[in-house]
mmCIF file of C-alpha atoms in Angstrom:
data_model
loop_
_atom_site.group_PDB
_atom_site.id
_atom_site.type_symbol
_atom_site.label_atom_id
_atom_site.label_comp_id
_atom_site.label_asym_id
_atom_site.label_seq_id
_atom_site.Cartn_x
_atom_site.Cartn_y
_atom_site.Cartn_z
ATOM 1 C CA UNK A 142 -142.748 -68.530 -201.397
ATOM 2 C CA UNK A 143 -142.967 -64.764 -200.585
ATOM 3 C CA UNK A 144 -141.840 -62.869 -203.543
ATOM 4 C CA UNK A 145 -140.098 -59.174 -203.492
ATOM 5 C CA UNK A 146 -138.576 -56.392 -205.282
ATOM 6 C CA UNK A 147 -136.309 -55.474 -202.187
ATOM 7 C CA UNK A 148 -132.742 -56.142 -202.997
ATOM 8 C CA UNK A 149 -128.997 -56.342 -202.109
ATOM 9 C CA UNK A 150 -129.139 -52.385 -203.249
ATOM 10 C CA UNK A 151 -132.056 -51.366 -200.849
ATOM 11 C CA UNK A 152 -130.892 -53.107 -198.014
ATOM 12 C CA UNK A 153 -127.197 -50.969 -198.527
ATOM 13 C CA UNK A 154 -129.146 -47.726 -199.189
ATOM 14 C CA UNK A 155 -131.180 -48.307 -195.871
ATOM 15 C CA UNK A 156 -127.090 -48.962 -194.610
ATOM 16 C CA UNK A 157 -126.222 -45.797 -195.953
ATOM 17 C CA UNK A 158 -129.414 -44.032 -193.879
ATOM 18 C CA UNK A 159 -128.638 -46.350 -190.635
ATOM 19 C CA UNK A 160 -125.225 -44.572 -190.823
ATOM 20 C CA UNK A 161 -126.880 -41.083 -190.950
ATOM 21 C CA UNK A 162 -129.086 -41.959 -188.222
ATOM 22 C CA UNK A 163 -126.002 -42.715 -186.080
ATOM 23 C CA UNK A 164 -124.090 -39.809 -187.204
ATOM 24 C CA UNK A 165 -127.480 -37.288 -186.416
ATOM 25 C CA UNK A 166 -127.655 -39.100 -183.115
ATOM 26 C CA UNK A 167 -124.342 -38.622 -182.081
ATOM 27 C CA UNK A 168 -123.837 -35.093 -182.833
ATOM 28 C CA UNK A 169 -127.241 -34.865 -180.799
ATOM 29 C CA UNK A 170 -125.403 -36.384 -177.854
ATOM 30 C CA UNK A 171 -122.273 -34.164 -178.317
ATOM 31 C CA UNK A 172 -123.801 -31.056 -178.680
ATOM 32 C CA UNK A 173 -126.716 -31.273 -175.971
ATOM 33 C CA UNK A 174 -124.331 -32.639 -173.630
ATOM 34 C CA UNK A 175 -122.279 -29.764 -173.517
ATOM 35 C CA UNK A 176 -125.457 -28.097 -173.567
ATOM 36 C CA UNK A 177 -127.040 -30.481 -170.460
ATOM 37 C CA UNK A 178 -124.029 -30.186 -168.271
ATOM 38 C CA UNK A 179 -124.563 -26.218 -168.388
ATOM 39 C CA UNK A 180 -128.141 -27.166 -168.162
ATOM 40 C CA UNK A 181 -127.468 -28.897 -164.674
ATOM 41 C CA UNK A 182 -125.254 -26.436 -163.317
ATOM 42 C CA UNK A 183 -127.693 -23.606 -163.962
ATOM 43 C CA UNK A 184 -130.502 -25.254 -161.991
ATOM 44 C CA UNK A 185 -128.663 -25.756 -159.181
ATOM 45 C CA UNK A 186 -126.849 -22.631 -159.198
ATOM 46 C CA UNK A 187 -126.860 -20.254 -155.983
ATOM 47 C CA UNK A 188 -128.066 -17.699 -158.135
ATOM 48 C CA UNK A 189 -132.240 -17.285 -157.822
ATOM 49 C CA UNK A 190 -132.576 -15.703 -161.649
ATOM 50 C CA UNK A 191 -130.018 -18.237 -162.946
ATOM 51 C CA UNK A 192 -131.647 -21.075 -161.345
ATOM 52 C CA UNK A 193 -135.444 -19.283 -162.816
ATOM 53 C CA UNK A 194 -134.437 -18.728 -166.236
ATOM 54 C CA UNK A 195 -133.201 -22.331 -166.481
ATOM 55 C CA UNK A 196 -135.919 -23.912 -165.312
ATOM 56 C CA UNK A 197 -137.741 -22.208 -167.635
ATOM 57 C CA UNK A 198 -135.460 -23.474 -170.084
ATOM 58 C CA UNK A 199 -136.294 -26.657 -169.474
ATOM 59 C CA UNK A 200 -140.096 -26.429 -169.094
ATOM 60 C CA UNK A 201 -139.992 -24.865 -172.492
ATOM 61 C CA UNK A 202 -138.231 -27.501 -174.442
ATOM 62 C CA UNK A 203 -139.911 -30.021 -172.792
ATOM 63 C CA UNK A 204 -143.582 -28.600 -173.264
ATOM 64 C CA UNK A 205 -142.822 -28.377 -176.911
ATOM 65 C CA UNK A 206 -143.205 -31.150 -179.568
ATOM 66 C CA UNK A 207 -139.419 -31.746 -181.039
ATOM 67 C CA UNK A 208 -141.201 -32.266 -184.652
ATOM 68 C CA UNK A 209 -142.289 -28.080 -183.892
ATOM 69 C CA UNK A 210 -138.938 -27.561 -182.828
ATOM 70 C CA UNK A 211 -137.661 -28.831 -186.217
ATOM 71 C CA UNK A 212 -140.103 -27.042 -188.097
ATOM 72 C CA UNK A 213 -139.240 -23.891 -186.549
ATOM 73 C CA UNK A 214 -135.563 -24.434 -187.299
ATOM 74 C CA UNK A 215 -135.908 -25.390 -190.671
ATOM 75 C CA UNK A 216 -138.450 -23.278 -191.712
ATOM 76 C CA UNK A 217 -138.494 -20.455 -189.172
ATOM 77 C CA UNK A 218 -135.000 -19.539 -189.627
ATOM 78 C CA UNK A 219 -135.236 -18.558 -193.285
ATOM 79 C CA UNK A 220 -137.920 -16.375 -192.626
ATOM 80 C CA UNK A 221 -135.171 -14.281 -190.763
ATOM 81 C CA UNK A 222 -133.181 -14.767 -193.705
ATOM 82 C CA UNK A 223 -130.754 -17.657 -191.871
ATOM 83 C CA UNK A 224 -130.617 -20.200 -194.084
ATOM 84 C CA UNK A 225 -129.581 -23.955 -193.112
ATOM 85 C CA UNK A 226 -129.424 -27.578 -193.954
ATOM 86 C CA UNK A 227 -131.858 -30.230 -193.131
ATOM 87 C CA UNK A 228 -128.851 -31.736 -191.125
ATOM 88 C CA UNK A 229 -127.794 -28.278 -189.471
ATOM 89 C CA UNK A 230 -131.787 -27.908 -188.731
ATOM 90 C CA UNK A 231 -131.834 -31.340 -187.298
ATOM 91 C CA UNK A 232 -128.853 -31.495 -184.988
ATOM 92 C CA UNK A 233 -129.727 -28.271 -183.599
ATOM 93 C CA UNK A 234 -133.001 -29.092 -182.936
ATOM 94 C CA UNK A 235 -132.193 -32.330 -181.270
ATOM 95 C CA UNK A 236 -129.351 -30.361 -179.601
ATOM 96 C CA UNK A 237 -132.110 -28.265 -177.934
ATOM 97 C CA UNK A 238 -133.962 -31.294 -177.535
ATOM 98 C CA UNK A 239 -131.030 -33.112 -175.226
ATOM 99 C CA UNK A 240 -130.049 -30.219 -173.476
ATOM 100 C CA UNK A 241 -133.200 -29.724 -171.451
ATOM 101 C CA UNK A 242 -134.005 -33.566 -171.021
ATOM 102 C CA UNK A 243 -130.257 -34.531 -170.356
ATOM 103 C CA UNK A 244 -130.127 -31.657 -168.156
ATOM 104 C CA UNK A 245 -132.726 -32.961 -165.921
ATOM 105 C CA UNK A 246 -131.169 -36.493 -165.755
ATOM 106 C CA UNK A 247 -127.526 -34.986 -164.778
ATOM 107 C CA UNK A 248 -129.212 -32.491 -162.538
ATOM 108 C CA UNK A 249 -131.240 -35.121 -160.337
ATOM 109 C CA UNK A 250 -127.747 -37.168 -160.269
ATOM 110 C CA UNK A 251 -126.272 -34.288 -158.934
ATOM 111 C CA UNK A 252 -128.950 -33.295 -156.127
ATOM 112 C CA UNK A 253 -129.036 -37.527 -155.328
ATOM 113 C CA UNK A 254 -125.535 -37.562 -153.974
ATOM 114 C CA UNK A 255 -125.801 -37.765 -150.080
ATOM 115 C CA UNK A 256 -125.764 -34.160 -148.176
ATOM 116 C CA UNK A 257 -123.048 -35.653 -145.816
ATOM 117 C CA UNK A 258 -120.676 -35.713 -149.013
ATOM 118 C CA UNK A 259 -121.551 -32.206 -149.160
ATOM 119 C CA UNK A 260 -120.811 -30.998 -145.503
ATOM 120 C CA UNK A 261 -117.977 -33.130 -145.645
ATOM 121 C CA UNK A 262 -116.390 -31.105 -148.600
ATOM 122 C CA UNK A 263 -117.749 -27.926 -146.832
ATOM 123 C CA UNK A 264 -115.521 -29.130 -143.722
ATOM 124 C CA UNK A 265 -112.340 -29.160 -145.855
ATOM 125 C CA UNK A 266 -112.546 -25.491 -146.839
ATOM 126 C CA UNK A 267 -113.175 -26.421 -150.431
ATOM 127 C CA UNK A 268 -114.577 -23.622 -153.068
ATOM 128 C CA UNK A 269 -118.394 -24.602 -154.740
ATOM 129 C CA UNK A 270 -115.964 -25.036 -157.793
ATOM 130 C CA UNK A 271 -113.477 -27.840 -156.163
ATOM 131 C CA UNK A 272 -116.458 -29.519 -154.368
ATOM 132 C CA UNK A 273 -118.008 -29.732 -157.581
ATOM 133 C CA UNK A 274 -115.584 -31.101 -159.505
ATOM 134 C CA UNK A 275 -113.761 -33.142 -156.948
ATOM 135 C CA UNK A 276 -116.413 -34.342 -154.654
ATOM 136 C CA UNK A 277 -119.831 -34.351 -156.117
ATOM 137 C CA UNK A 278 -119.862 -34.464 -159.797
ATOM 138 C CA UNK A 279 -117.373 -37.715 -159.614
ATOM 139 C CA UNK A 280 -120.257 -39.717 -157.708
ATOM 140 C CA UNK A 281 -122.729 -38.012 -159.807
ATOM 141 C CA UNK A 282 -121.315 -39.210 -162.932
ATOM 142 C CA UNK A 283 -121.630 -43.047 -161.259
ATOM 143 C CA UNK A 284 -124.817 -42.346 -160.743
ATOM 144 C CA UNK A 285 -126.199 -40.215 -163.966
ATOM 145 C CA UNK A 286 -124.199 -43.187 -166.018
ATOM 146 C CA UNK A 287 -126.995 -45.564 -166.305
ATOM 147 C CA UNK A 288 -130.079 -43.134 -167.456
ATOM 148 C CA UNK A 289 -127.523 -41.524 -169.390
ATOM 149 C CA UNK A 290 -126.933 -44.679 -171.874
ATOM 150 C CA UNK A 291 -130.877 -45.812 -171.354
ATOM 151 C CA UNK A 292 -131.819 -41.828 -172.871
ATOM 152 C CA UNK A 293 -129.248 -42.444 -175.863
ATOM 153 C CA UNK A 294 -132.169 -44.630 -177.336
ATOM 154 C CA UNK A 295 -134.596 -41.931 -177.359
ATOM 155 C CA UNK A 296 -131.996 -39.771 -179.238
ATOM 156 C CA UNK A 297 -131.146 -42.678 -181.918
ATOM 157 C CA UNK A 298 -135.224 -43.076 -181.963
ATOM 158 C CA UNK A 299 -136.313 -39.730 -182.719
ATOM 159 C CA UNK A 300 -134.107 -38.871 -185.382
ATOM 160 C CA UNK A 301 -136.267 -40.121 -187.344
ATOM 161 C CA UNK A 302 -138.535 -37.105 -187.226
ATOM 162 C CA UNK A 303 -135.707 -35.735 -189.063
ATOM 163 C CA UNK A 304 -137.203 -37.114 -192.159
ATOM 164 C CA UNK A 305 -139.842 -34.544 -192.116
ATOM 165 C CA UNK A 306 -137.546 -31.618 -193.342
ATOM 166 C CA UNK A 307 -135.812 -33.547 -195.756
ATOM 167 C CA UNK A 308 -132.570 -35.438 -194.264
ATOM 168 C CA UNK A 309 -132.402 -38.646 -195.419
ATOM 169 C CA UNK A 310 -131.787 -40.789 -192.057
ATOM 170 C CA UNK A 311 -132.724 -44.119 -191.825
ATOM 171 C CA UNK A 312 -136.472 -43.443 -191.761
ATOM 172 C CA UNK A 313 -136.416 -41.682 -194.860
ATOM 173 C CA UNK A 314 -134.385 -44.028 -196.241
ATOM 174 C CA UNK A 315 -137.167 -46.379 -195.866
ATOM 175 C CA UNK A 316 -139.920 -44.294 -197.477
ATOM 176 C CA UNK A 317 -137.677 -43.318 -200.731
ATOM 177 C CA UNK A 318 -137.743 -47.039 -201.138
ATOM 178 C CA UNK A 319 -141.066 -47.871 -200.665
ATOM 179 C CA UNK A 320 -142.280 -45.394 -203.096
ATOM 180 C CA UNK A 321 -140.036 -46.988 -205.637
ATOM 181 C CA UNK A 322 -141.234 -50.842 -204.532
ATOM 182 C CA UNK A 323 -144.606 -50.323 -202.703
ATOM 183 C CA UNK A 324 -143.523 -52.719 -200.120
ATOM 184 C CA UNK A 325 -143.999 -51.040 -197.221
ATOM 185 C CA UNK A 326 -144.316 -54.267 -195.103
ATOM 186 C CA UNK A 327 -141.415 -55.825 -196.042
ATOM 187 C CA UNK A 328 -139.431 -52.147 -196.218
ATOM 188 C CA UNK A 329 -140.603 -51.313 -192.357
ATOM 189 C CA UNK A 330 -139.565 -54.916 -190.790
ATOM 190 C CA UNK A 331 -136.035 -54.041 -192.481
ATOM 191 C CA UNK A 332 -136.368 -50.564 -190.796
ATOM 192 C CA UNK A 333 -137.488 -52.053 -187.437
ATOM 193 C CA UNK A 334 -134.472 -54.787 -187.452
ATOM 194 C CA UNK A 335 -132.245 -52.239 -188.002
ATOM 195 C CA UNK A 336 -133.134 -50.007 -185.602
ATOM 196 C CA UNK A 337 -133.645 -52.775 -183.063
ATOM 197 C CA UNK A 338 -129.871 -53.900 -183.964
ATOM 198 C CA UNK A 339 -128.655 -50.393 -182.858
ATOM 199 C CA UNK A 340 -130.918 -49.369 -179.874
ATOM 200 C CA UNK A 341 -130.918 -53.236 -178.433
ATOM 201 C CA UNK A 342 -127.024 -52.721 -177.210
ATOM 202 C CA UNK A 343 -127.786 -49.720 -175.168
ATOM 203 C CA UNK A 344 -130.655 -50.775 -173.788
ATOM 204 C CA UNK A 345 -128.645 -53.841 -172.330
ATOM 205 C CA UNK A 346 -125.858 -51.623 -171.361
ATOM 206 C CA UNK A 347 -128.271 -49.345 -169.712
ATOM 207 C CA UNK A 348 -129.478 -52.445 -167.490
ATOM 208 C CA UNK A 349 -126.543 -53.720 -166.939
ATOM 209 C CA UNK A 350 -124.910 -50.343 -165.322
ATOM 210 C CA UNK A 351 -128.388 -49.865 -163.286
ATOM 211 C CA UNK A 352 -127.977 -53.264 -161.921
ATOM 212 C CA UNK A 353 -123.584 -53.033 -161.365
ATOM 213 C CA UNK A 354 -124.960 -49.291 -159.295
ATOM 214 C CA UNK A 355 -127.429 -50.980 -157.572
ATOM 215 C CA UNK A 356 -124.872 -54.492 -156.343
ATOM 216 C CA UNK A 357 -123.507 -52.771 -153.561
ATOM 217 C CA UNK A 358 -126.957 -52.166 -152.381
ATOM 218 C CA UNK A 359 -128.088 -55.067 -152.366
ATOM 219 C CA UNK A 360 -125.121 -56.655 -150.683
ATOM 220 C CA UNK A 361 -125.074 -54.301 -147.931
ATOM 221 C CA UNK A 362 -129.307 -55.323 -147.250
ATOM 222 C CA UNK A 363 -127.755 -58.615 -147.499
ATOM 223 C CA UNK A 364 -125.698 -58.455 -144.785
ATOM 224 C CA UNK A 365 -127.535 -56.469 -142.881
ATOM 225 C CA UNK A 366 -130.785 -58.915 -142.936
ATOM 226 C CA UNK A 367 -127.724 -61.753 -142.047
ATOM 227 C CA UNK A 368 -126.714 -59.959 -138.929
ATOM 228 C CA UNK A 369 -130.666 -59.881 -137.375
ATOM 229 C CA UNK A 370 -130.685 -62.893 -136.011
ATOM 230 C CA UNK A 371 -127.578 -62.410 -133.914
ATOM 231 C CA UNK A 372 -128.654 -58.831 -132.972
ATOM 232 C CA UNK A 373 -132.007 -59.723 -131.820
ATOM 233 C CA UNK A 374 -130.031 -62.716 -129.677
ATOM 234 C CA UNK A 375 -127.908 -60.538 -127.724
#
């Protein structure tokens, strides 16, 4: 019978870091939205240098390592004589993090809504602003909706490199522990199952609103395959 110093009390301090791990992730999601949305707008701006600069926004976030994004924020700040938190250090840097990748996702969904949806708002005298908001974004949002949820696993994932400047998430968590027990084994399959627990619900959700988006699709091939027979008839 497998013996083990892990306990009742370990299992609710990993609780306790689970908690923190939700609460990084979500201001994370929050914060980079706002971030992403501005993100999206910029690179499809009219504007050549807005459109530039943002894409070199993006390029720059995402050619960068998030664990050197945390470093810099946690230890590069001081330097300049701004001092923060682990968690301040954290959520900004996962902040940055979401914006550019978030960013791209909404900014694809955006560009992947038919032309004719754009002519046709063109046609009704509309402003960029009221197509925007009352033509394109709406079907955007149907579409963005499903990578959306799927990228909210990466977030809840890599806040665990937020262990590496001292917040104790989840991951951490784990690693106070085992240097108390040295039962790293036993310590990590906790750590896996609980992560699994919270990123296995959006990862179904994910499929499920990819496969709901897709349904009409698939219906309309459907009955479009049905109707050869009678078309090649006549």
């Amino acid at each position: 019978m497998l013996s083990t110093a892990f306990n009742a009390n370990h299992f609710t301090f990993l609780l306790q870091g689970a908690a923190w791990t939700l609460a990084l992730s979500l201001i994370a999601f929050a914060g980079g939205g706002l971030a992403a949305f501005g993100v999206a707008l910029a690179r499809i701006s009219p504007s050549r240098t807005v459109r530039i600069a943002s894409g070199l926004w993006v390029q720059l976030v995402q050619g960068s390592p998030l664990l050197v994004i945390m470093f810099l924020a946690y230890f590069g700040l001081p330097t300049l004589g701004i001092k923060v938190s682990a968690l301040a250090a954290a959520g900004a840097s996962l902040t940055i993090y979401v914006s550019a990748y978030l960013g791209e996702i909404w900014r694809a969904a955006i560009q992947a809504v038919p032309r004719p949806q754009w002519e046709a708002a063109e046609c009704l005298a509309l402003s960029r602003t009221q197509r925007m908001a009352k033509v394109v974004l709406p079907q955007a949002v149907r579409l963005a909706t499903p990578p959306t949820v799927g990228f909210m696993v990466q977030i809840v994932k890599n806040t665990s490199l937020a262990s590496v400047v001292g917040f104790v998430e989840l991951s951490r968590s784990g690693q106070i522990i085992n240097n108390s027990i040295f039962e790293p084994f036993i310590v990590y399959l906790v750590i896996a199952a609980i992560y699994f627990a919270m990123c296995y619900p959006l990862s179904v959700w994910s499929r499920r609103l990819e496969e709901r988006r897709a349904a009409p699709s698939r219906a309309a091939a459907t009955s479009l395959s049905s109707h050869e027979p009678l078309l090649s008839q006549s």
